[in-house]
Amino acid sequence: MTTVTPFLPWNRPLLGQEEEAEVMHTLRSGWLTHGPKASRFEEAVKSELGVEDAFAVSSCTAALHLALLAAGIKPGDEVITPSLTFCAAPNAIVQCGGTPVFAEVDPVTFTIDPEAAEQAITPRTKAIVVMHYGGQPCDLVAFRKLADDHGLVLIEDAAHALHAWRDGLRAGSVGDLAVFSFYANKVITCGEGGMIVGRADLVQAARLLGRHGIDSSVWQRHGERRTADYEVTVAGLKYTMPDITAAVGLQQFHKLPDFTARRAQIAASYDRSLTGLPGLRLPTVLDGVRHGWFLYPVLIDPVGGRTRDTVAGMLLDGYGVGTSVHFKPVHRLAAYRCLDCHLPVTEQTSARQLSLPCYPAMASTDVQRVIDALHAIWA
Ligand SMILES: Cc1ncc(COP(=O)(O)O)c(C=O)c1O
């Protein structure tokens, strides 16, 4: 089949002159790596979230790895996490020598179910990594209590949820640690990047591990010229965010409220226009939630000869509209293949789920194009 042009991608970043100017300023400043811009980005996120500390890193995956290392995850430890997620958290658990234990998700929000997580706790459980699916936070109150009751470290994988709330709590401010992604398709981006925030002692441990285990930052040694000498106090990794990247992130962060408002507007248009198409289930936002709308996730029940895959194919081939799937269940991926994992909600959700385009770079005509295409497919 021929693809209709212009192609409307599932996602596209929105960058402007502010980012360009900040990057040019960095390039001309003589300081390219982790330094003053990274610190400003960290300060901005830290103060908005009201967390004790923040450390800007090269990706959310790096942040997850550091979070688990800082939490002390080691061989033999179990970490509870959903399977309906990106592979980054389970991979990071395995890289620490730990074992991911997959818990079922809630069928409405697709976020990890607190009761299922509680049932998965064993004497070997050391931590829980929750995930705020698509920008709708999991039950933060329940997970904070669960972690406290069982002496577990709570890590929020808030890759989708930099601007989301639930029950008066900001996503990323409740866990002992939380991580964010600034990957190219996220709610704000710097191409590749991430941040780890939370308890000062744990973030400081992550910061040390993320700069080779060196006891001072390169900015302190050479920018502020405090001392060029250093000590390696722990065998670490190199995960710091460079200032060129932080320059983009800083300017994107200022735009986050506007970006979220536009995402919410697009979601509302879809809600209004797509209600009532048989077999198409639109996302439910719980009371007390401010959704970040990283995803607009629909479920397509196999009725009327339509399936998720046929609809995705028709949108792409017939209307030039890109979509995505979030996610293939991790327990079914080749590296994990867990045969005795019983996760029917995860599997049914994954088989039916489709993410429609929902991002601030979309024009209203783009949104209408997606709506019209879906109506035509359902006609
Ligand atoms: C839930 C979740 N966690 C972590 C990541 C990894 O983010 P990064 O690409 O910044 O490492 C992603 C990426 O899409 C994600 O969706």
mmCIF file of C-alpha atoms and ligand atoms in Angstrom:
data_model
loop_
_atom_site.group_PDB
_atom_site.id
_atom_site.type_symbol
_atom_site.label_atom_id
_atom_site.label_comp_id
_atom_site.label_asym_id
_atom_site.label_seq_id
_atom_site.Cartn_x
_atom_site.Cartn_y
_atom_site.Cartn_z
ATOM 1 C CA MET A 1 0.000 0.000 0.000
ATOM 2 C CA THR A 2 1.136 3.569 -0.552
ATOM 3 C CA THR A 3 1.615 5.812 2.416
ATOM 4 C CA VAL A 4 -0.372 9.041 2.478
ATOM 5 C CA THR A 5 1.765 12.176 2.799
ATOM 6 C CA PRO A 6 2.512 14.241 4.724
ATOM 7 C CA PHE A 7 3.136 11.600 7.328
ATOM 8 C CA LEU A 8 1.836 12.473 10.788
ATOM 9 C CA PRO A 9 4.272 10.795 13.176
ATOM 10 C CA TRP A 10 3.154 9.283 16.462
ATOM 11 C CA ASN A 11 5.394 11.801 18.219
ATOM 12 C CA ARG A 12 7.541 14.796 17.399
ATOM 13 C CA PRO A 13 9.390 17.180 19.747
ATOM 14 C CA LEU A 14 8.618 20.907 19.870
ATOM 15 C CA LEU A 15 11.736 23.054 20.118
ATOM 16 C CA GLY A 16 12.160 26.768 19.530
ATOM 17 C CA GLN A 17 14.493 29.719 19.555
ATOM 18 C CA GLU A 18 14.815 29.573 23.345
ATOM 19 C CA GLU A 19 16.477 26.153 23.194
ATOM 20 C CA GLU A 20 18.662 27.255 20.256
ATOM 21 C CA ALA A 21 19.834 30.382 22.119
ATOM 22 C CA GLU A 22 20.582 28.443 25.319
ATOM 23 C CA VAL A 23 22.591 25.830 23.400
ATOM 24 C CA MET A 24 24.538 28.530 21.520
ATOM 25 C CA HIS A 25 25.281 30.222 24.824
ATOM 26 C CA THR A 26 26.625 26.921 26.154
ATOM 27 C CA LEU A 27 28.694 26.217 23.055
ATOM 28 C CA ARG A 28 30.287 29.656 23.338
ATOM 29 C CA SER A 29 30.796 29.452 27.087
ATOM 30 C CA GLY A 30 33.730 27.066 26.972
ATOM 31 C CA TRP A 31 31.988 24.612 29.323
ATOM 32 C CA LEU A 32 30.229 21.736 27.567
ATOM 33 C CA THR A 33 30.023 18.910 30.073
ATOM 34 C CA HIS A 34 28.095 18.559 33.375
ATOM 35 C CA GLY A 35 28.381 21.963 35.029
ATOM 36 C CA PRO A 36 26.381 25.126 35.691
ATOM 37 C CA LYS A 37 23.555 24.427 33.224
ATOM 38 C CA ALA A 38 23.051 20.916 34.580
ATOM 39 C CA SER A 39 22.957 22.427 38.091
ATOM 40 C CA ARG A 40 20.338 24.982 37.025
ATOM 41 C CA PHE A 41 18.222 22.253 35.454
ATOM 42 C CA GLU A 42 18.532 20.170 38.634
ATOM 43 C CA GLU A 43 17.579 23.175 40.799
ATOM 44 C CA ALA A 44 14.552 23.955 38.627
ATOM 45 C CA VAL A 45 13.169 20.406 38.864
ATOM 46 C CA LYS A 46 14.073 20.073 42.546
ATOM 47 C CA SER A 47 12.331 23.251 43.593
ATOM 48 C CA GLU A 48 9.215 22.614 41.530
ATOM 49 C CA LEU A 49 8.824 19.090 42.889
ATOM 50 C CA GLY A 50 9.818 20.016 46.440
ATOM 51 C CA VAL A 51 12.277 17.117 46.639
ATOM 52 C CA GLU A 52 15.480 17.105 48.644
ATOM 53 C CA ASP A 53 17.928 16.669 45.779
ATOM 54 C CA ALA A 54 18.197 16.086 42.012
ATOM 55 C CA PHE A 55 20.955 14.818 39.709
ATOM 56 C CA ALA A 56 20.795 15.216 35.910
ATOM 57 C CA VAL A 57 21.979 12.161 33.995
ATOM 58 C CA SER A 58 22.364 10.832 30.472
ATOM 59 C CA SER A 59 19.044 8.935 30.339
ATOM 60 C CA CYS A 60 16.203 7.656 32.475
ATOM 61 C CA THR A 61 17.711 4.197 32.069
ATOM 62 C CA ALA A 62 20.918 5.500 33.663
ATOM 63 C CA ALA A 63 18.809 7.083 36.412
ATOM 64 C CA LEU A 64 17.068 3.743 37.048
ATOM 65 C CA HIS A 65 20.402 1.926 37.206
ATOM 66 C CA LEU A 66 21.780 4.479 39.663
ATOM 67 C CA ALA A 67 18.562 4.449 41.714
ATOM 68 C CA LEU A 68 18.705 0.678 42.129
ATOM 69 C CA LEU A 69 22.415 0.743 42.947
ATOM 70 C CA ALA A 70 21.864 3.551 45.456
ATOM 71 C CA ALA A 71 19.013 1.500 46.955
ATOM 72 C CA GLY A 72 21.549 -1.277 47.473
ATOM 73 C CA ILE A 73 20.043 -3.829 45.068
ATOM 74 C CA LYS A 74 22.414 -6.744 44.725
ATOM 75 C CA PRO A 75 22.365 -10.384 43.589
ATOM 76 C CA GLY A 76 19.610 -12.327 45.304
ATOM 77 C CA ASP A 77 17.360 -9.300 45.844
ATOM 78 C CA GLU A 78 13.885 -9.114 44.354
ATOM 79 C CA VAL A 79 12.357 -5.910 43.009
ATOM 80 C CA ILE A 80 8.618 -5.697 42.282
ATOM 81 C CA THR A 81 7.656 -3.867 39.116
ATOM 82 C CA PRO A 82 4.938 -4.003 36.449
ATOM 83 C CA SER A 83 5.418 -5.997 33.256
ATOM 84 C CA LEU A 84 3.327 -3.471 31.306
ATOM 85 C CA THR A 85 6.237 -1.056 31.076
ATOM 86 C CA PHE A 86 9.314 -0.284 29.034
ATOM 87 C CA CYS A 87 12.169 -2.760 29.499
ATOM 88 C CA ALA A 88 14.418 -0.111 31.119
ATOM 89 C CA ALA A 89 13.484 -0.779 34.762
ATOM 90 C CA PRO A 90 13.547 -4.607 34.536
ATOM 91 C CA ASN A 91 16.839 -4.403 32.619
ATOM 92 C CA ALA A 92 18.364 -2.151 35.270
ATOM 93 C CA ILE A 93 17.204 -4.544 38.017
ATOM 94 C CA VAL A 94 18.922 -7.429 36.204
ATOM 95 C CA GLN A 95 22.071 -5.322 35.660
ATOM 96 C CA CYS A 96 22.278 -4.922 39.461
ATOM 97 C CA GLY A 97 22.043 -8.702 39.838
ATOM 98 C CA GLY A 98 18.481 -8.483 41.137
ATOM 99 C CA THR A 99 15.365 -10.326 40.005
ATOM 100 C CA PRO A 100 12.367 -8.426 38.645
ATOM 101 C CA VAL A 101 9.105 -9.769 40.066
ATOM 102 C CA PHE A 102 6.253 -8.706 37.810
ATOM 103 C CA ALA A 103 3.011 -7.554 39.432
ATOM 104 C CA GLU A 104 -0.346 -7.122 37.717
ATOM 105 C CA VAL A 105 -1.693 -3.709 36.677
ATOM 106 C CA ASP A 106 -4.999 -2.016 37.363
ATOM 107 C CA PRO A 107 -7.362 -2.497 34.381
ATOM 108 C CA VAL A 108 -8.453 1.177 34.377
ATOM 109 C CA THR A 109 -5.201 3.116 34.741
ATOM 110 C CA PHE A 110 -2.784 0.370 33.573
ATOM 111 C CA THR A 111 -0.570 1.262 36.534
ATOM 112 C CA ILE A 112 0.768 -1.321 38.983
ATOM 113 C CA ASP A 113 -1.916 -2.582 41.359
ATOM 114 C CA PRO A 114 -0.967 -2.105 45.058
ATOM 115 C CA GLU A 115 -2.707 -5.327 46.146
ATOM 116 C CA ALA A 116 -0.924 -7.371 43.481
ATOM 117 C CA ALA A 117 2.359 -5.774 44.520
ATOM 118 C CA GLU A 118 1.726 -6.622 48.172
ATOM 119 C CA GLN A 119 1.037 -10.260 47.283
ATOM 120 C CA ALA A 120 4.356 -10.401 45.429
ATOM 121 C CA ILE A 121 6.410 -9.426 48.508
ATOM 122 C CA THR A 122 8.766 -12.121 49.814
ATOM 123 C CA PRO A 123 11.598 -12.021 52.381
ATOM 124 C CA ARG A 124 13.938 -11.243 49.451
ATOM 125 C CA THR A 125 12.010 -8.166 48.266
ATOM 126 C CA LYS A 126 14.082 -4.990 48.646
ATOM 127 C CA ALA A 127 12.329 -2.408 46.484
ATOM 128 C CA ILE A 128 9.307 -1.566 44.360
ATOM 129 C CA VAL A 129 9.630 0.300 41.072
ATOM 130 C CA VAL A 130 6.221 1.737 40.191
ATOM 131 C CA MET A 131 5.484 3.364 36.841
ATOM 132 C CA HIS A 132 3.052 6.189 36.022
ATOM 133 C CA TYR A 133 1.629 4.789 32.802
ATOM 134 C CA GLY A 134 1.219 7.374 30.068
ATOM 135 C CA GLY A 135 1.209 10.229 32.587
ATOM 136 C CA GLN A 136 -1.488 8.958 34.988
ATOM 137 C CA PRO A 137 0.195 8.330 38.355
ATOM 138 C CA CYS A 138 -0.204 5.028 40.159
ATOM 139 C CA ASP A 139 -1.759 4.992 43.635
ATOM 140 C CA LEU A 140 1.023 6.961 45.317
ATOM 141 C CA VAL A 141 -0.591 6.938 48.774
ATOM 142 C CA ALA A 142 -1.014 3.150 48.736
ATOM 143 C CA PHE A 143 2.521 2.515 47.500
ATOM 144 C CA ARG A 144 4.120 4.868 50.023
ATOM 145 C CA LYS A 145 2.301 2.995 52.798
ATOM 146 C CA LEU A 146 3.174 -0.412 51.356
ATOM 147 C CA ALA A 147 6.865 0.471 51.142
ATOM 148 C CA ASP A 148 6.879 1.901 54.682
ATOM 149 C CA ASP A 149 4.985 -1.065 56.160
ATOM 150 C CA HIS A 150 7.430 -3.551 54.637
ATOM 151 C CA GLY A 151 10.668 -1.555 54.876
ATOM 152 C CA LEU A 152 11.090 -1.375 51.092
ATOM 153 C CA VAL A 153 12.667 1.315 48.945
ATOM 154 C CA LEU A 154 10.052 2.957 46.712
ATOM 155 C CA ILE A 155 11.293 4.110 43.302
ATOM 156 C CA GLU A 156 8.965 5.985 40.942
ATOM 157 C CA ASP A 157 9.654 5.454 37.266
ATOM 158 C CA ALA A 158 8.128 8.809 36.347
ATOM 159 C CA ALA A 159 9.468 8.790 32.779
ATOM 160 C CA HIS A 160 5.952 9.683 31.543
ATOM 161 C CA ALA A 161 4.833 11.900 34.366
ATOM 162 C CA LEU A 162 6.941 15.011 34.915
ATOM 163 C CA HIS A 163 3.808 17.154 35.247
ATOM 164 C CA ALA A 164 1.251 14.806 36.820
ATOM 165 C CA TRP A 165 -0.510 14.653 40.164
ATOM 166 C CA ARG A 166 -2.659 12.207 42.089
ATOM 167 C CA ASP A 167 -4.485 12.834 45.372
ATOM 168 C CA GLY A 168 -2.637 16.102 45.861
ATOM 169 C CA LEU A 169 0.757 14.455 45.403
ATOM 170 C CA ARG A 170 3.100 15.329 42.568
ATOM 171 C CA ALA A 171 4.422 12.306 40.669
ATOM 172 C CA GLY A 172 8.113 12.004 41.419
ATOM 173 C CA SER A 173 7.858 13.534 44.884
ATOM 174 C CA VAL A 174 6.648 10.515 46.869
ATOM 175 C CA GLY A 175 9.194 7.751 46.276
ATOM 176 C CA ASP A 176 12.484 7.512 48.121
ATOM 177 C CA LEU A 177 13.772 8.107 44.607
ATOM 178 C CA ALA A 178 12.108 8.967 41.324
ATOM 179 C CA VAL A 179 13.431 9.087 37.783
ATOM 180 C CA PHE A 180 12.435 11.119 34.724
ATOM 181 C CA SER A 181 13.168 10.770 31.021
ATOM 182 C CA PHE A 182 13.975 13.550 28.591
ATOM 183 C CA TYR A 183 14.226 11.166 25.650
ATOM 184 C CA ALA A 184 13.235 12.580 22.237
ATOM 185 C CA ASN A 185 9.553 11.620 22.562
ATOM 186 C CA LYS A 186 8.955 12.574 26.215
ATOM 187 C CA VAL A 187 6.868 15.455 27.629
ATOM 188 C CA ILE A 188 9.986 17.585 27.575
ATOM 189 C CA THR A 189 13.132 16.522 25.812
ATOM 190 C CA CYS A 190 16.803 17.183 25.432
ATOM 191 C CA GLY A 191 17.271 14.403 22.884
ATOM 192 C CA GLU A 192 18.610 11.980 25.469
ATOM 193 C CA GLY A 193 18.594 12.685 29.163
ATOM 194 C CA GLY A 194 17.176 11.848 32.535
ATOM 195 C CA MET A 195 17.040 12.957 36.153
ATOM 196 C CA ILE A 196 17.053 11.210 39.483
ATOM 197 C CA VAL A 197 15.393 13.000 42.387
ATOM 198 C CA GLY A 198 14.441 12.214 45.959
ATOM 199 C CA ARG A 199 15.994 11.651 49.379
ATOM 200 C CA ALA A 200 19.243 13.578 49.742
ATOM 201 C CA ASP A 201 21.296 10.600 50.973
ATOM 202 C CA LEU A 202 20.176 8.366 48.091
ATOM 203 C CA VAL A 203 20.558 11.027 45.390
ATOM 204 C CA GLN A 204 24.020 11.833 46.738
ATOM 205 C CA ALA A 205 24.926 8.119 46.529
ATOM 206 C CA ALA A 206 23.617 8.069 42.943
ATOM 207 C CA ARG A 207 25.569 11.248 42.095
ATOM 208 C CA LEU A 208 28.791 9.690 43.361
ATOM 209 C CA LEU A 209 28.170 6.458 41.440
ATOM 210 C CA GLY A 210 27.181 8.399 38.319
ATOM 211 C CA ARG A 211 30.436 10.388 38.122
ATOM 212 C CA HIS A 212 32.850 7.428 38.261
ATOM 213 C CA GLY A 213 32.737 7.316 42.063
ATOM 214 C CA ILE A 214 34.807 10.525 42.181
ATOM 215 C CA ASP A 215 34.410 12.578 45.347
ATOM 216 C CA SER A 216 33.983 15.943 43.563
ATOM 217 C CA SER A 217 32.355 17.090 40.328
ATOM 218 C CA VAL A 218 34.400 18.072 37.291
ATOM 219 C CA TRP A 219 32.896 21.572 37.571
ATOM 220 C CA GLN A 220 34.129 21.855 41.159
ATOM 221 C CA ARG A 221 37.604 20.708 40.119
ATOM 222 C CA HIS A 222 38.092 22.706 36.927
ATOM 223 C CA GLY A 223 35.242 25.219 36.584
ATOM 224 C CA GLU A 224 35.295 26.538 40.142
ATOM 225 C CA ARG A 225 38.980 25.521 40.383
ATOM 226 C CA ARG A 226 38.609 24.390 43.979
ATOM 227 C CA THR A 227 41.174 21.626 43.499
ATOM 228 C CA ALA A 228 42.243 19.454 40.584
ATOM 229 C CA ASP A 229 42.933 16.543 42.912
ATOM 230 C CA TYR A 230 40.344 13.818 43.348
ATOM 231 C CA GLU A 231 39.709 10.481 44.972
ATOM 232 C CA VAL A 232 37.613 7.573 43.688
ATOM 233 C CA THR A 233 35.701 6.429 46.750
ATOM 234 C CA VAL A 234 33.515 3.827 45.064
ATOM 235 C CA ALA A 235 33.754 1.993 41.712
ATOM 236 C CA GLY A 236 31.243 3.982 39.668
ATOM 237 C CA LEU A 237 29.897 4.648 36.194
ATOM 238 C CA LYS A 238 29.781 7.657 33.862
ATOM 239 C CA TYR A 239 26.152 8.802 33.594
ATOM 240 C CA THR A 240 26.307 12.614 33.908
ATOM 241 C CA MET A 241 24.218 14.935 31.700
ATOM 242 C CA PRO A 242 26.354 17.339 29.641
ATOM 243 C CA ASP A 243 25.590 21.070 29.776
ATOM 244 C CA ILE A 244 24.765 21.169 26.035
ATOM 245 C CA THR A 245 21.923 18.769 26.784
ATOM 246 C CA ALA A 246 20.935 20.514 30.014
ATOM 247 C CA ALA A 247 20.631 23.781 28.055
ATOM 248 C CA VAL A 248 17.836 22.252 25.989
ATOM 249 C CA GLY A 249 16.232 20.671 29.042
ATOM 250 C CA LEU A 250 16.201 23.941 30.990
ATOM 251 C CA GLN A 251 14.293 25.788 28.289
ATOM 252 C CA GLN A 252 11.954 22.856 27.718
ATOM 253 C CA PHE A 253 11.206 22.752 31.434
ATOM 254 C CA HIS A 254 9.948 26.365 31.336
ATOM 255 C CA LYS A 255 7.476 25.260 28.644
ATOM 256 C CA LEU A 256 6.172 22.232 30.539
ATOM 257 C CA PRO A 257 2.940 23.849 31.814
ATOM 258 C CA ASP A 258 2.024 25.027 28.294
ATOM 259 C CA PHE A 259 2.951 21.672 26.802
ATOM 260 C CA THR A 260 0.784 19.836 29.332
ATOM 261 C CA ALA A 261 -2.128 22.184 28.686
ATOM 262 C CA ARG A 262 -1.902 21.518 24.947
ATOM 263 C CA ARG A 263 -1.680 17.755 25.507
ATOM 264 C CA ALA A 264 -4.788 17.949 27.714
ATOM 265 C CA GLN A 265 -6.586 19.932 25.002
ATOM 266 C CA ILE A 266 -5.792 17.259 22.406
ATOM 267 C CA ALA A 267 -6.909 14.519 24.795
ATOM 268 C CA ALA A 268 -10.179 16.397 25.382
ATOM 269 C CA SER A 269 -10.740 16.643 21.608
ATOM 270 C CA TYR A 270 -10.249 12.895 21.263
ATOM 271 C CA ASP A 271 -12.561 12.277 24.246
ATOM 272 C CA ARG A 272 -15.295 14.416 22.692
ATOM 273 C CA SER A 273 -14.989 13.105 19.153
ATOM 274 C CA LEU A 274 -14.252 9.419 19.590
ATOM 275 C CA THR A 275 -16.801 8.503 22.260
ATOM 276 C CA GLY A 276 -19.229 5.840 21.120
ATOM 277 C CA LEU A 277 -17.184 4.110 18.417
ATOM 278 C CA PRO A 278 -17.992 0.433 19.098
ATOM 279 C CA GLY A 279 -15.122 -1.485 20.646
ATOM 280 C CA LEU A 280 -12.983 1.638 21.099
ATOM 281 C CA ARG A 281 -12.248 2.222 24.772
ATOM 282 C CA LEU A 282 -10.970 5.691 25.609
ATOM 283 C CA PRO A 283 -8.691 6.419 28.576
ATOM 284 C CA THR A 284 -10.243 6.957 32.008
ATOM 285 C CA VAL A 285 -8.793 9.637 34.242
ATOM 286 C CA LEU A 286 -9.432 9.011 37.931
ATOM 287 C CA ASP A 287 -10.814 11.725 40.199
ATOM 288 C CA GLY A 288 -7.976 13.579 41.874
ATOM 289 C CA VAL A 289 -5.597 13.027 38.979
ATOM 290 C CA ARG A 290 -3.934 15.630 36.825
ATOM 291 C CA HIS A 291 -2.910 13.564 33.839
ATOM 292 C CA GLY A 292 0.356 14.390 32.097
ATOM 293 C CA TRP A 293 -0.953 13.011 28.780
ATOM 294 C CA PHE A 294 2.380 11.664 27.567
ATOM 295 C CA LEU A 295 0.192 8.997 25.975
ATOM 296 C CA TYR A 296 -3.382 8.982 24.785
ATOM 297 C CA PRO A 297 -3.850 5.230 25.143
ATOM 298 C CA VAL A 298 -6.958 3.590 23.685
ATOM 299 C CA LEU A 299 -7.983 -0.064 23.805
ATOM 300 C CA ILE A 300 -9.453 -1.665 20.700
ATOM 301 C CA ASP A 301 -11.613 -4.683 21.393
ATOM 302 C CA PRO A 302 -11.689 -7.214 18.577
ATOM 303 C CA VAL A 303 -15.226 -6.493 17.355
ATOM 304 C CA GLY A 304 -16.557 -5.721 13.875
ATOM 305 C CA GLY A 305 -13.505 -7.330 12.258
ATOM 306 C CA ARG A 306 -11.235 -4.649 13.705
ATOM 307 C CA THR A 307 -8.236 -5.375 15.892
ATOM 308 C CA ARG A 308 -5.550 -3.112 17.303
ATOM 309 C CA ASP A 309 -3.159 -4.228 14.579
ATOM 310 C CA THR A 310 -5.596 -3.782 11.692
ATOM 311 C CA VAL A 311 -6.542 -0.300 12.932
ATOM 312 C CA ALA A 312 -2.864 0.679 13.335
ATOM 313 C CA GLY A 313 -2.175 -0.635 9.828
ATOM 314 C CA MET A 314 -5.110 1.273 8.318
ATOM 315 C CA LEU A 315 -4.167 4.496 10.090
ATOM 316 C CA LEU A 316 -0.642 4.223 8.737
ATOM 317 C CA ASP A 317 -1.268 2.940 5.216
ATOM 318 C CA GLY A 318 -4.564 4.617 4.484
ATOM 319 C CA TYR A 319 -4.222 7.909 6.340
ATOM 320 C CA GLY A 320 -0.479 8.398 6.987
ATOM 321 C CA VAL A 321 -1.036 8.500 10.755
ATOM 322 C CA GLY A 322 1.633 6.948 12.974
ATOM 323 C CA THR A 323 0.757 5.231 16.240
ATOM 324 C CA SER A 324 2.636 3.248 18.866
ATOM 325 C CA VAL A 325 2.062 0.417 21.334
ATOM 326 C CA HIS A 326 2.790 0.741 25.059
ATOM 327 C CA PHE A 327 3.935 -1.878 25.797
ATOM 328 C CA LYS A 328 4.804 -5.434 24.880
ATOM 329 C CA PRO A 329 4.663 -7.157 28.276
ATOM 330 C CA VAL A 330 8.224 -7.476 29.547
ATOM 331 C CA HIS A 331 7.568 -10.980 30.900
ATOM 332 C CA ARG A 332 6.913 -12.093 27.299
ATOM 333 C CA LEU A 333 10.120 -10.611 25.835
ATOM 334 C CA ALA A 334 12.879 -13.034 24.837
ATOM 335 C CA ALA A 335 15.272 -11.917 27.578
ATOM 336 C CA TYR A 336 12.651 -12.519 30.278
ATOM 337 C CA ARG A 337 10.161 -15.103 28.999
ATOM 338 C CA CYS A 338 8.437 -15.887 32.269
ATOM 339 C CA LEU A 339 6.139 -18.827 31.628
ATOM 340 C CA ASP A 340 4.679 -19.022 35.092
ATOM 341 C CA CYS A 341 3.875 -15.296 35.231
ATOM 342 C CA HIS A 342 0.075 -15.053 35.399
ATOM 343 C CA LEU A 343 -0.727 -11.494 34.282
ATOM 344 C CA PRO A 344 -3.986 -11.591 32.310
ATOM 345 C CA VAL A 345 -4.802 -7.858 32.622
ATOM 346 C CA THR A 346 -1.312 -6.968 31.415
ATOM 347 C CA GLU A 347 -1.565 -9.349 28.458
ATOM 348 C CA GLN A 348 -5.095 -8.325 27.440
ATOM 349 C CA THR A 349 -4.250 -4.636 27.745
ATOM 350 C CA SER A 350 -1.050 -5.019 25.753
ATOM 351 C CA ALA A 351 -2.839 -6.911 22.960
ATOM 352 C CA ARG A 352 -5.505 -4.185 22.583
ATOM 353 C CA GLN A 353 -3.596 -0.999 23.377
ATOM 354 C CA LEU A 354 -2.795 1.716 20.839
ATOM 355 C CA SER A 355 -1.249 5.140 21.514
ATOM 356 C CA LEU A 356 -2.670 7.886 19.308
ATOM 357 C CA PRO A 357 -0.596 10.967 18.411
ATOM 358 C CA CYS A 358 -0.884 13.466 21.297
ATOM 359 C CA TYR A 359 1.833 16.111 21.490
ATOM 360 C CA PRO A 360 2.138 19.897 21.472
ATOM 361 C CA ALA A 361 3.725 20.034 18.015
ATOM 362 C CA MET A 362 0.386 18.834 16.573
ATOM 363 C CA ALA A 363 -1.772 21.449 14.872
ATOM 364 C CA SER A 364 -5.543 21.324 15.365
ATOM 365 C CA THR A 365 -5.791 20.081 11.774
ATOM 366 C CA ASP A 366 -3.528 17.154 12.711
ATOM 367 C CA VAL A 367 -5.819 16.259 15.602
ATOM 368 C CA GLN A 368 -8.853 16.467 13.330
ATOM 369 C CA ARG A 369 -7.079 14.279 10.786
ATOM 370 C CA VAL A 370 -6.648 11.499 13.361
ATOM 371 C CA ILE A 371 -10.299 11.827 14.427
ATOM 372 C CA ASP A 372 -11.546 11.753 10.815
ATOM 373 C CA ALA A 373 -9.351 8.765 10.001
ATOM 374 C CA LEU A 374 -10.732 6.782 12.934
ATOM 375 C CA HIS A 375 -14.317 7.651 12.022
ATOM 376 C CA ALA A 376 -13.644 6.548 8.456
ATOM 377 C CA ILE A 377 -12.145 3.261 9.643
ATOM 378 C CA TRP A 378 -15.156 2.661 11.880
ATOM 379 C CA ALA A 379 -17.685 3.676 9.166
HETATM 380 C C1 LIG B 1 8.396 3.924 31.545
HETATM 381 C C2 LIG B 1 9.749 4.198 30.972
HETATM 382 N N1 LIG B 1 10.817 4.129 31.781
HETATM 383 C C3 LIG B 1 12.053 4.374 31.321
HETATM 384 C C4 LIG B 1 12.284 4.688 30.013
HETATM 385 C C5 LIG B 1 13.686 4.894 29.533
HETATM 386 O O1 LIG B 1 13.937 6.246 29.247
HETATM 387 P P1 LIG B 1 15.295 6.686 28.550
HETATM 388 O O2 LIG B 1 15.133 6.467 27.084
HETATM 389 O O3 LIG B 1 15.434 8.140 28.904
HETATM 390 O O4 LIG B 1 16.383 5.874 29.113
HETATM 391 C C6 LIG B 1 11.209 4.779 29.136
HETATM 392 C C7 LIG B 1 11.431 5.126 27.733
HETATM 393 O O5 LIG B 1 10.571 5.215 26.899
HETATM 394 C C8 LIG B 1 9.906 4.518 29.624
HETATM 395 O O6 LIG B 1 8.827 4.557 28.821
#
